[in-house]
Structures are given as C-alpha cells and as structure tokens.
Amino acid sequence: MLLFKLECKRLFSGLINKLVLLLLVVSGVLAIYQGAQGYKAQRIDQYKSTVVFQKEREHVSNRETLPEAGSLAYYAAAPTQWQLSPWAALFVGETPSSMVASKIRATALQGQIFNREIVNPTQQRAGGLDLGFVLVYLLPLVIGILTVTLIADEQHAGRWRLLNALPSSAFSQVLRQLALRFVVLWLLIFLLLFSAALLLSLPFDATFWVVLTATSVYMLFWFALAGFIMSFSKSGVFNSLAYLSSWVLVAILIPGAVHLYLANQFSSNAPLEMSLKQRMVLNDGWDKDKQTTLDEFLAIESQWQNTAPLGAAFDWKWYYAQQHMSDLAVAEQWQSYIASSWARQERLAALSVFSPALFFQLRLNQLANTSSRSQLEYLQEIGAYHQQVRHFFYDFLFFAKPVTKQDIANFPLFKVTTQATNLRLVELLISSLLVLLLAGIAAVRLKRVAAC
C-alpha cells in the first residue's frame, strides 16, 4: 500500500503529468460539447425540413384552386433524412461534409445530388474536433508522455539498482506503474463517455460497452508499444522519439498512404463528370424534337404509354420526361460510381488493419452510422425515394388527372430506415488477442531488462 501511495504521488506530482491529464479532460469536454452542438444542428435541420414541408403541403391544400401537377411537382421539395445514431454527437465521421436532410423533387436526381454546394465555406471551422479525434489521436500522445520514459527516468535518477534490490523485482514495479497509469486514463475515458451518455441521453446499450471495450483495447495497444520501446533500455530521449515516430507512422503516415492509394485506384471526379454530362443533356433537350424525346421516354417507362401526343404549346410531361432522360444518360456512370464507392469502402476496411488508429476510427464511425458506408446507403435510399416521387406525379402528368386535396395528403413521404449497428464482435475479439500478444512480448522483454 505504501508503494502504491508513493506511485500515485509520483504520478500526480509532476507538472507535465498534470498538464497532459488536464489537457485530455479539457479536450474531451470540448469535443463532447462541439459534437453535441453539431449533432443538434443536424437534427434541427432535419426537423425543420419536415415541418416546413408539412406547412407547405397544408398551405397548398387550403388553396381554393390547386396548382397544376407540373408546377406542383417542380416546387414540391420533399425532405429526406440520413438516419444518424445518437453516437453521431461524439463520432461525427462524414456528416460535416454531407447533407443529412437533402430535399428531393421530381426533377433530375443527379442534378439535385451533385449540382449544389455541399459545404458552405463561410460556416466551416478551422479543423474539426470530436471525441473520436481525442481518443484516436490525442490519447496515444498522453499515454506516451506518461509511460515511455519510466525506466529511463529510474536509471537516470539512480533508483533502478535500488528497485532490483527490493523484495518485489523492478519488473513488478514497472508493471505497477504502467497499470496505475492505465487505470487512471481508463477512468478518465470512462467518465467522459459516461458523462456524455448522460448529458446527450445516449442509451447504455451494447454500443456503449463496445465503444468502451474498443477504447480499452486501443489504449492497451499503445501501452504495450510503450513497454516494448522501454524494453530496449535506451535513454529517455530515444524512447520519446521512438514512440513519437511510431505514433506518426501509425496515426498519420499509414492512413495517409492508404487514402492516397485509394485516391489513385478510385476516381474522385465521377460526381463532377456526371453532373456536367447530365446538365448538358438536359440543356440540349430544349433544341431537340420534343415528341422524339417523349417517345424515347415512353419506350422505357411503358406504363405511361397511353398518353396524348404533344401539342405546340409547352407540356409539363415532356419537361419531366427530359429530366429523367438526362438522368438515364448518366445512369451507367451512376451505377459505376456507387459500385466503385462500395469497393473503395471494402478496400479501406481491409487496409485499415495496417493502422490501429485508422482501424479504430473507422469502427467508431460505423458504430455511430456516420461512416462513408452509411452515407452511400443514404444516397441509395434517396434514389429509391426519388423514383417514388416521380411516379406519383407521372400519373397526373401523363393521364391529365387533376390534383385533388386527397392526392396531396397521399403524397409519399420518405421512410426513415434505422440502420443496424454492426458491432463486429469478431473483429474486436481478434484485435484484443493481437494486442494481448504484443503486450505479452513487451512484458517478456521488460522482465529480461529488469533482470539485468
């Protein structure tokens, strides 16, 4: 007990140790606050989109004369929602750079997805901060500062031989020091997660415990790495540089190389190319024979073939036929883009095993439904909903049916699908075993150093 009190006093007496622990806590609190504000803004945006659309529908229904179907279809912007997990407040993933409440009309889909400014530059912060950033990048640095020079400091102070002379070996003393630091950091992380769960009303379900367990395994990896570096019995400067170099390699260089490789393997210009081609086809349609365009459309959408031919005046059904034909002009590119994006995500998941930091970050985003995979699922849901909206209005456009108030009430709404959280317990188990293996190797080497 006396040695434990002494170790606690040594841990909390150093100014650097106090500062890094305070930095970790302050950064965690700020990350939770900022993430909560961003998530709140996203939820408000989704709620406003739904309320505004409902008000617009009520306004149209209360009019004495209802607008014609073509005009109604042009202005009816139906809201959609990217169904985020409540954990998106802590692990924001892809949500800051993507729309989470896109509005869909019966016009060309590609023009609505890509022909807009996804991010307002004036609203961008200089760097994002969420709890995922604190856990993935800042926590390993704190671990390194608290641990990697333990043996070197004892040797420099001349206490190493004294520790070997004690009834408990120097190896046991080092393990106690490492265990104490692990417990202190684990308790801080637990308090941050627990406080965030209470403040943000996050459920204490399996996701909470998987996040905590995954964070514990990630911490154990960096503690094992610090122990492995200390086992070479080098100076404190060498240990610090070795640990920092390992952090740069694992957290920055390998993820950067992976993303650079994926950028070269999978083209990122597809959205721009699709948007440009779709817009050109749409604009060129005004100079082509409109009946020919309509016939081409009806050959594909055969359920509306029993429509009257076009007259000399402008006809909404040609307009929406041309809109859809511009989508079909890039349909192959769209499918290729979706397939390529899925392949990219699979390749990224496979390559992430070379970087514990990248692997950990991807899994946190997946648990929060804020990953690129969730974004792709949302895009596909938008595509399916867009078809529902088109077909709803086509009945009125092609068969000259008048729009009634009951029809407005029956307008199809976007059905929010709850994405199943993939906990991937097998991956967590395998990761734990690998980290324990590294910890075992480090422990064996440390024991040899202590015996010298």
Coordinates of C-alpha atoms in Angstrom, one line a residue:
M1 CA 0.0 0.0 0.0
L2 CA 2.9 2.3 0.8
L3 CA 4.4 1.7 -2.6
F4 CA 1.0 2.3 -4.3
K5 CA 0.6 5.7 -2.5
L6 CA 4.2 6.6 -3.5
E7 CA 3.4 5.8 -7.2
C8 CA 0.2 7.8 -7.0
K9 CA 2.2 10.7 -5.5
R10 CA 4.8 10.5 -8.2
L11 CA 2.2 10.3 -11.0
F12 CA 0.3 13.4 -9.9
S13 CA 3.3 15.4 -8.6
G14 CA 4.9 16.1 -11.9
L15 CA 3.8 19.3 -13.7
I16 CA 3.9 17.7 -17.1
N17 CA 1.7 14.7 -16.0
K18 CA -0.8 17.1 -14.5
L19 CA -0.9 19.2 -17.7
V20 CA -1.4 16.3 -20.1
L21 CA -4.1 14.8 -17.9
L22 CA -5.8 18.2 -17.7
L23 CA -5.4 18.6 -21.5
L24 CA -7.0 15.3 -22.1
V25 CA -10.0 16.1 -19.9
V26 CA -10.5 19.6 -21.3
S27 CA -10.2 18.4 -24.9
G28 CA -12.7 15.6 -24.2
V29 CA -15.2 18.0 -22.7
L30 CA -14.8 20.5 -25.6
A31 CA -15.1 17.6 -28.1
I32 CA -18.3 16.4 -26.5
Y33 CA -19.7 20.0 -26.4
Q34 CA -18.8 20.7 -30.0
G35 CA -20.0 17.4 -31.2
A36 CA -23.3 17.8 -29.4
Q37 CA -23.8 21.2 -30.9
G38 CA -23.1 19.9 -34.4
Y39 CA -25.5 16.9 -33.9
K40 CA -28.2 19.2 -32.5
A41 CA -27.9 21.5 -35.6
Q42 CA -28.2 18.5 -37.9
R43 CA -31.3 17.2 -36.0
I44 CA -32.8 20.7 -36.1
D45 CA -32.1 20.9 -39.8
Q46 CA -33.9 17.6 -40.4
Y47 CA -36.8 18.6 -38.2
K48 CA -37.2 22.0 -39.9
S49 CA -37.2 20.3 -43.3
T50 CA -40.0 18.1 -42.2
V51 CA -42.0 20.9 -40.6
V52 CA -41.6 23.3 -43.5
F53 CA -42.7 20.6 -46.0
Q54 CA -45.7 19.9 -43.9
K55 CA -46.6 23.6 -43.7
E56 CA -46.2 23.9 -47.4
R57 CA -48.5 20.9 -48.0
E58 CA -51.1 22.4 -45.7
H59 CA -50.8 25.7 -47.5
V60 CA -51.4 24.1 -50.9
S61 CA -54.3 22.0 -49.6
N62 CA -56.0 25.2 -48.2
R63 CA -56.0 27.0 -51.5
E64 CA -59.2 27.3 -53.4
T65 CA -57.6 26.4 -56.7
L66 CA -54.9 23.8 -56.6
P67 CA -51.9 24.2 -58.9
E68 CA -51.4 22.1 -61.9
A69 CA -49.4 18.9 -61.5
G70 CA -46.3 20.1 -63.3
S71 CA -46.0 23.2 -61.3
L72 CA -46.6 21.3 -58.1
A73 CA -44.0 18.7 -58.9
Y74 CA -41.5 21.4 -59.7
Y75 CA -41.8 23.1 -56.3
A76 CA -42.6 20.1 -54.1
A77 CA -39.2 19.6 -52.4
A78 CA -39.7 16.5 -50.1
P79 CA -37.3 16.2 -47.2
T80 CA -35.2 13.1 -46.6
Q81 CA -33.1 12.1 -43.6
W82 CA -29.8 10.4 -43.0
Q83 CA -30.7 8.4 -40.0
L84 CA -27.8 9.0 -37.6
S85 CA -27.1 7.2 -34.4
P86 CA -27.2 9.3 -31.2
W87 CA -23.5 8.5 -31.1
A88 CA -23.0 10.8 -34.1
A89 CA -22.7 13.5 -31.5
L90 CA -19.4 12.0 -30.4
F91 CA -18.1 10.5 -33.6
V92 CA -19.1 12.8 -36.4
G93 CA -17.5 10.9 -39.3
E94 CA -18.6 12.1 -42.7
T95 CA -21.6 14.2 -41.6
P96 CA -19.9 17.6 -41.6
S97 CA -19.2 17.4 -45.3
S98 CA -22.5 15.9 -46.4
M99 CA -26.1 16.9 -46.4
V100 CA -28.1 15.0 -43.8
A101 CA -31.6 16.3 -44.8
S102 CA -31.5 16.6 -48.6
K103 CA -34.7 17.7 -50.3
I104 CA -35.8 15.8 -53.4
R105 CA -38.0 16.9 -56.2
A106 CA -39.4 15.1 -59.3
T107 CA -36.7 16.7 -61.5
A108 CA -33.4 15.0 -62.4
L109 CA -31.9 13.2 -59.5
Q110 CA -28.2 13.8 -60.4
G111 CA -28.8 17.5 -60.6
Q112 CA -30.1 17.5 -57.1
I113 CA -27.4 15.4 -55.6
F114 CA -24.3 17.0 -57.2
N115 CA -25.3 20.4 -58.6
R116 CA -25.1 22.2 -55.3
E117 CA -22.6 23.4 -52.8
I118 CA -22.4 20.7 -50.2
V119 CA -20.4 22.7 -47.7
N120 CA -20.7 26.5 -47.1
P121 CA -17.1 27.7 -46.7
T122 CA -18.1 30.6 -44.5
Q123 CA -19.6 28.1 -42.0
Q124 CA -16.5 25.9 -41.9
R125 CA -14.4 25.7 -38.7
A126 CA -10.7 25.6 -38.8
G127 CA -10.5 21.9 -38.2
G128 CA -13.0 19.6 -36.6
L129 CA -12.9 18.3 -33.0
D130 CA -15.0 15.3 -31.8
L131 CA -14.4 12.7 -29.1
G132 CA -13.2 10.3 -31.8
F133 CA -10.3 12.7 -32.5
V134 CA -9.4 12.8 -28.8
L135 CA -9.5 9.1 -28.5
V136 CA -7.7 8.2 -31.8
Y137 CA -5.0 10.9 -31.9
L138 CA -4.6 12.7 -28.5
L139 CA -5.0 9.8 -26.1
P140 CA -1.9 7.9 -27.5
L141 CA 0.3 11.0 -27.1
V142 CA -0.9 11.3 -23.4
I143 CA 0.0 7.6 -22.9
G144 CA 3.4 8.1 -24.4
I145 CA 4.2 11.1 -22.2
L146 CA 3.1 9.2 -19.0
T147 CA 4.9 5.9 -19.7
V148 CA 7.6 5.7 -22.3
T149 CA 10.4 7.2 -20.1
L150 CA 9.6 5.3 -16.9
I151 CA 12.7 3.0 -16.9
A152 CA 15.0 5.7 -18.3
D153 CA 13.9 8.1 -15.6
E154 CA 14.6 5.5 -12.9
Q155 CA 18.0 4.7 -14.4
H156 CA 18.9 8.4 -14.7
A157 CA 17.9 9.0 -11.1
G158 CA 20.0 6.0 -9.9
R159 CA 17.0 4.2 -8.5
W160 CA 17.0 1.3 -10.9
R161 CA 19.5 -0.8 -8.9
L162 CA 17.6 0.0 -5.7
L163 CA 14.4 -1.3 -7.2
N164 CA 16.1 -4.5 -8.1
A165 CA 17.2 -4.9 -4.5
L166 CA 13.7 -4.7 -3.2
P167 CA 11.7 -7.9 -2.4
S168 CA 9.5 -7.2 -5.3
S169 CA 11.5 -7.0 -8.5
A170 CA 12.0 -4.0 -10.7
F171 CA 9.8 -5.7 -13.3
S172 CA 6.9 -5.8 -10.8
Q173 CA 7.4 -2.1 -10.0
V174 CA 7.3 -1.1 -13.7
L175 CA 4.2 -3.2 -14.2
R176 CA 2.5 -1.4 -11.2
Q177 CA 3.5 2.0 -12.7
L178 CA 2.1 1.0 -16.1
A179 CA -1.1 -0.5 -14.5
L180 CA -1.6 2.7 -12.4
R181 CA -1.4 4.9 -15.5
F182 CA -3.7 2.6 -17.5
V183 CA -6.3 2.6 -14.7
V184 CA -6.2 6.4 -14.3
L185 CA -6.6 7.0 -18.0
W186 CA -9.3 4.4 -18.3
L187 CA -11.3 6.0 -15.5
L188 CA -11.0 9.4 -17.2
I189 CA -12.2 8.0 -20.5
F190 CA -15.0 6.1 -18.8
L191 CA -16.1 9.3 -17.0
L192 CA -16.0 11.2 -20.3
L193 CA -18.1 8.6 -22.0
F194 CA -20.5 8.2 -19.1
S195 CA -21.0 11.9 -18.7
A196 CA -21.6 12.2 -22.5
A197 CA -24.1 9.5 -22.3
L198 CA -26.0 11.2 -19.5
L199 CA -25.8 14.7 -21.0
L200 CA -26.8 13.6 -24.5
S201 CA -29.3 10.9 -23.4
L202 CA -27.2 8.2 -25.2
P203 CA -28.5 4.7 -24.4
F204 CA -26.4 2.5 -22.2
D205 CA -26.8 -0.4 -24.6
A206 CA -24.4 -2.7 -26.3
T207 CA -22.9 0.1 -28.3
F208 CA -21.8 1.9 -25.2
W209 CA -19.9 -1.1 -23.9
V210 CA -18.4 -1.9 -27.3
V211 CA -17.1 1.6 -27.5
L212 CA -15.6 1.4 -24.1
T213 CA -14.1 -2.0 -24.7
A214 CA -12.7 -1.0 -28.1
T215 CA -11.1 2.1 -26.5
S216 CA -9.6 -0.1 -23.7
V217 CA -8.1 -2.4 -26.3
Y218 CA -6.7 0.7 -28.2
M219 CA -5.2 2.0 -25.0
L220 CA -3.6 -1.4 -24.3
F221 CA -2.0 -1.3 -27.7
W222 CA -0.2 2.0 -27.0
F223 CA 0.7 0.9 -23.5
A224 CA 2.2 -2.3 -25.0
L225 CA 4.1 -0.3 -27.6
A226 CA 5.5 1.9 -24.9
G227 CA 6.6 -1.1 -22.9
F228 CA 8.2 -2.6 -26.0
I229 CA 10.1 0.6 -26.6
M230 CA 11.2 0.8 -23.0
S231 CA 12.4 -2.8 -23.2
F232 CA 15.4 -1.7 -25.3
S233 CA 16.7 0.1 -22.2
K234 CA 17.7 3.3 -24.1
S235 CA 17.7 6.9 -22.9
G236 CA 14.5 8.9 -22.3
V237 CA 15.2 11.0 -25.4
F238 CA 15.5 7.9 -27.6
N239 CA 12.3 6.4 -26.1
S240 CA 10.3 9.6 -26.6
L241 CA 11.5 9.9 -30.2
A242 CA 10.8 6.3 -30.9
Y243 CA 7.3 6.5 -29.5
L244 CA 6.5 9.7 -31.3
S245 CA 7.8 8.2 -34.6
S246 CA 5.6 5.2 -34.0
W247 CA 2.6 7.5 -33.5
V248 CA 3.3 9.5 -36.6
L249 CA 3.7 6.2 -38.6
V250 CA 0.5 4.6 -37.2
A251 CA -1.8 7.6 -36.9
I252 CA -0.6 9.8 -39.9
L253 CA 1.7 8.2 -42.4
I254 CA 0.0 4.8 -42.9
P255 CA -3.6 6.3 -43.0
G256 CA -2.3 9.0 -45.4
A257 CA -0.7 6.4 -47.6
V258 CA -3.9 4.3 -47.6
H259 CA -6.0 7.2 -48.7
L260 CA -3.5 8.3 -51.3
Y261 CA -3.5 4.7 -52.7
L262 CA -7.3 4.7 -52.8
A263 CA -7.4 8.1 -54.4
N264 CA -5.2 6.7 -57.2
Q265 CA -7.2 3.5 -57.5
F266 CA -10.7 5.0 -57.5
S267 CA -11.5 8.2 -59.4
S268 CA -13.0 11.0 -57.4
N269 CA -14.1 13.0 -60.4
A270 CA -17.1 10.9 -61.2
P271 CA -19.6 13.3 -59.5
L272 CA -18.3 16.3 -61.4
E273 CA -18.3 14.4 -64.7
M274 CA -21.9 13.1 -64.1
S275 CA -23.1 16.5 -63.1
L276 CA -21.7 18.1 -66.2
K277 CA -23.0 15.5 -68.6
Q278 CA -26.4 15.4 -67.1
R279 CA -26.7 19.2 -67.3
M280 CA -25.5 19.2 -70.9
V281 CA -28.0 16.5 -71.9
L282 CA -30.8 18.4 -70.1
N283 CA -30.0 21.7 -71.8
D284 CA -29.5 20.2 -75.2
G285 CA -33.0 18.7 -74.9
W286 CA -34.6 22.1 -75.5
D287 CA -33.1 22.1 -79.0
K288 CA -34.3 18.6 -80.0
D289 CA -37.6 17.4 -81.2
K290 CA -39.8 17.1 -78.0
Q291 CA -42.0 14.4 -79.3
T292 CA -39.0 12.2 -80.1
T293 CA -37.7 12.7 -76.6
L294 CA -41.1 11.8 -75.1
D295 CA -41.3 8.7 -77.3
E296 CA -37.9 7.6 -76.1
F297 CA -39.0 8.1 -72.5
L298 CA -42.3 6.2 -73.0
A299 CA -40.3 3.3 -74.6
I300 CA -38.6 3.0 -71.2
E301 CA -41.4 3.9 -68.9
S302 CA -44.0 1.9 -70.7
Q303 CA -46.7 2.2 -68.0
W304 CA -47.5 5.7 -69.2
Q305 CA -47.6 5.0 -73.0
N306 CA -51.3 5.7 -73.3
T307 CA -50.8 9.4 -73.1
A308 CA -51.8 12.0 -75.7
P309 CA -49.2 13.3 -78.2
L310 CA -47.5 16.6 -77.6
G311 CA -49.0 19.8 -79.0
A312 CA -47.4 23.0 -80.0
A313 CA -47.6 24.5 -76.5
F314 CA -45.2 23.7 -73.7
D315 CA -46.1 20.5 -71.9
W316 CA -45.0 19.5 -68.5
K317 CA -44.9 15.8 -69.3
W318 CA -42.2 16.5 -71.9
Y319 CA -40.3 18.5 -69.3
Y320 CA -40.2 15.7 -66.8
A321 CA -39.5 13.2 -69.5
Q322 CA -36.5 15.2 -70.5
Q323 CA -35.4 15.5 -66.9
H324 CA -35.5 11.7 -66.5
M325 CA -33.7 11.1 -69.8
S326 CA -30.8 13.3 -68.6
D327 CA -30.6 11.0 -65.6
L328 CA -30.6 8.0 -67.8
A329 CA -27.8 9.5 -69.8
V330 CA -25.5 9.1 -66.8
A331 CA -27.2 6.1 -65.3
E332 CA -24.3 3.8 -66.2
Q333 CA -21.8 6.2 -64.6
W334 CA -24.0 6.5 -61.5
Q335 CA -24.1 2.7 -61.1
S336 CA -20.4 2.5 -61.7
Y337 CA -19.8 5.3 -59.1
I338 CA -21.9 3.5 -56.5
A339 CA -20.2 0.2 -57.2
S340 CA -16.8 1.9 -57.1
S341 CA -17.6 3.7 -53.8
W342 CA -18.6 0.4 -52.2
A343 CA -15.4 -1.2 -53.5
R344 CA -13.4 1.7 -52.1
Q345 CA -15.0 1.2 -48.7
E346 CA -14.3 -2.5 -48.7
R347 CA -10.7 -1.9 -49.7
L348 CA -10.4 0.8 -47.0
A349 CA -11.7 -1.5 -44.3
A350 CA -9.2 -4.2 -45.4
L351 CA -6.2 -1.9 -45.5
S352 CA -7.1 -0.3 -42.1
V353 CA -5.7 -3.4 -40.4
F354 CA -2.2 -1.9 -41.0
S355 CA -3.0 1.1 -38.8
P356 CA -4.7 0.6 -35.4
A357 CA -5.6 4.3 -35.4
L358 CA -7.3 4.1 -38.8
F359 CA -9.0 0.8 -37.9
F360 CA -10.3 2.2 -34.6
Q361 CA -11.5 5.4 -36.2
L362 CA -13.4 3.6 -38.9
R363 CA -15.1 1.3 -36.4
L364 CA -16.2 4.2 -34.2
N365 CA -17.8 5.9 -37.2
Q366 CA -19.5 2.7 -38.2
L367 CA -21.0 2.4 -34.7
A368 CA -22.3 5.9 -35.0
N369 CA -23.7 5.4 -38.5
T370 CA -21.5 8.3 -39.7
S371 CA -19.2 6.4 -41.9
S372 CA -18.9 6.6 -45.7
R373 CA -20.7 3.3 -45.9
S374 CA -23.7 4.9 -44.1
Q375 CA -23.5 7.8 -46.5
L376 CA -23.7 5.5 -49.5
E377 CA -26.7 3.8 -48.0
Y378 CA -28.4 7.1 -47.6
L379 CA -27.7 8.0 -51.3
Q380 CA -29.2 4.8 -52.4
E381 CA -32.3 5.5 -50.2
I382 CA -32.6 8.9 -51.9
G383 CA -32.5 7.2 -55.3
A384 CA -35.3 4.9 -54.4
Y385 CA -37.4 7.7 -52.9
H386 CA -36.9 9.9 -56.0
Q387 CA -38.5 7.2 -58.1
Q388 CA -41.5 7.2 -55.8
V389 CA -41.9 10.9 -56.1
R390 CA -41.5 10.8 -59.9
H391 CA -44.1 8.0 -60.3
F392 CA -46.5 9.8 -58.0
F393 CA -46.6 12.8 -60.3
Y394 CA -46.4 10.9 -63.6
D395 CA -50.0 9.7 -63.1
F396 CA -51.2 13.2 -63.2
L397 CA -48.9 14.5 -65.9
F398 CA -49.3 11.7 -68.5
F399 CA -53.0 10.9 -67.9
A400 CA -54.2 14.5 -67.4
K401 CA -55.6 13.8 -64.0
P402 CA -56.5 16.8 -61.8
V403 CA -54.7 17.0 -58.5
T404 CA -57.1 16.8 -55.5
K405 CA -56.6 17.6 -51.9
Q406 CA -56.7 13.9 -51.1
D407 CA -53.9 13.4 -53.6
I408 CA -51.8 16.0 -51.8
A409 CA -52.5 14.2 -48.5
N410 CA -51.4 10.9 -50.1
F411 CA -48.0 12.3 -51.3
P412 CA -45.4 9.6 -50.5
L413 CA -43.1 10.6 -47.6
F414 CA -39.5 9.5 -47.1
K415 CA -39.4 6.5 -44.8
V416 CA -36.5 6.7 -42.4
T417 CA -34.8 3.3 -42.1
T418 CA -33.0 2.6 -39.0
Q419 CA -29.6 1.3 -40.0
A420 CA -28.5 -1.7 -38.0
T421 CA -25.4 -1.0 -36.0
N422 CA -22.8 -3.6 -36.9
L423 CA -20.9 -4.3 -33.7
R424 CA -18.3 -6.7 -35.3
L425 CA -17.5 -8.5 -32.1
V426 CA -15.3 -11.0 -34.0
E427 CA -13.1 -8.1 -35.1
L428 CA -13.0 -6.8 -31.5
L429 CA -12.0 -10.3 -30.3
I430 CA -9.3 -10.7 -32.9
S431 CA -7.9 -7.2 -32.2
S432 CA -7.8 -8.0 -28.4
L433 CA -5.9 -11.2 -29.0
L434 CA -3.3 -9.4 -31.2
V435 CA -2.9 -6.6 -28.7
L436 CA -2.5 -9.1 -25.8
L437 CA 0.2 -10.8 -27.9
L438 CA 2.1 -7.6 -28.3
A439 CA 1.6 -6.9 -24.6
G440 CA 3.0 -10.3 -23.7
I441 CA 6.1 -9.8 -25.9
A442 CA 6.7 -6.4 -24.3
A443 CA 6.3 -7.9 -20.8
V444 CA 8.8 -10.7 -21.6
R445 CA 11.3 -8.2 -22.8
L446 CA 10.8 -5.9 -19.8
K447 CA 11.3 -8.8 -17.5
R448 CA 14.7 -9.5 -19.1
V449 CA 15.7 -5.8 -18.8
A450 CA 14.7 -5.9 -15.1
A451 CA 16.8 -9.0 -14.5
C452 CA 19.9 -7.4 -15.9

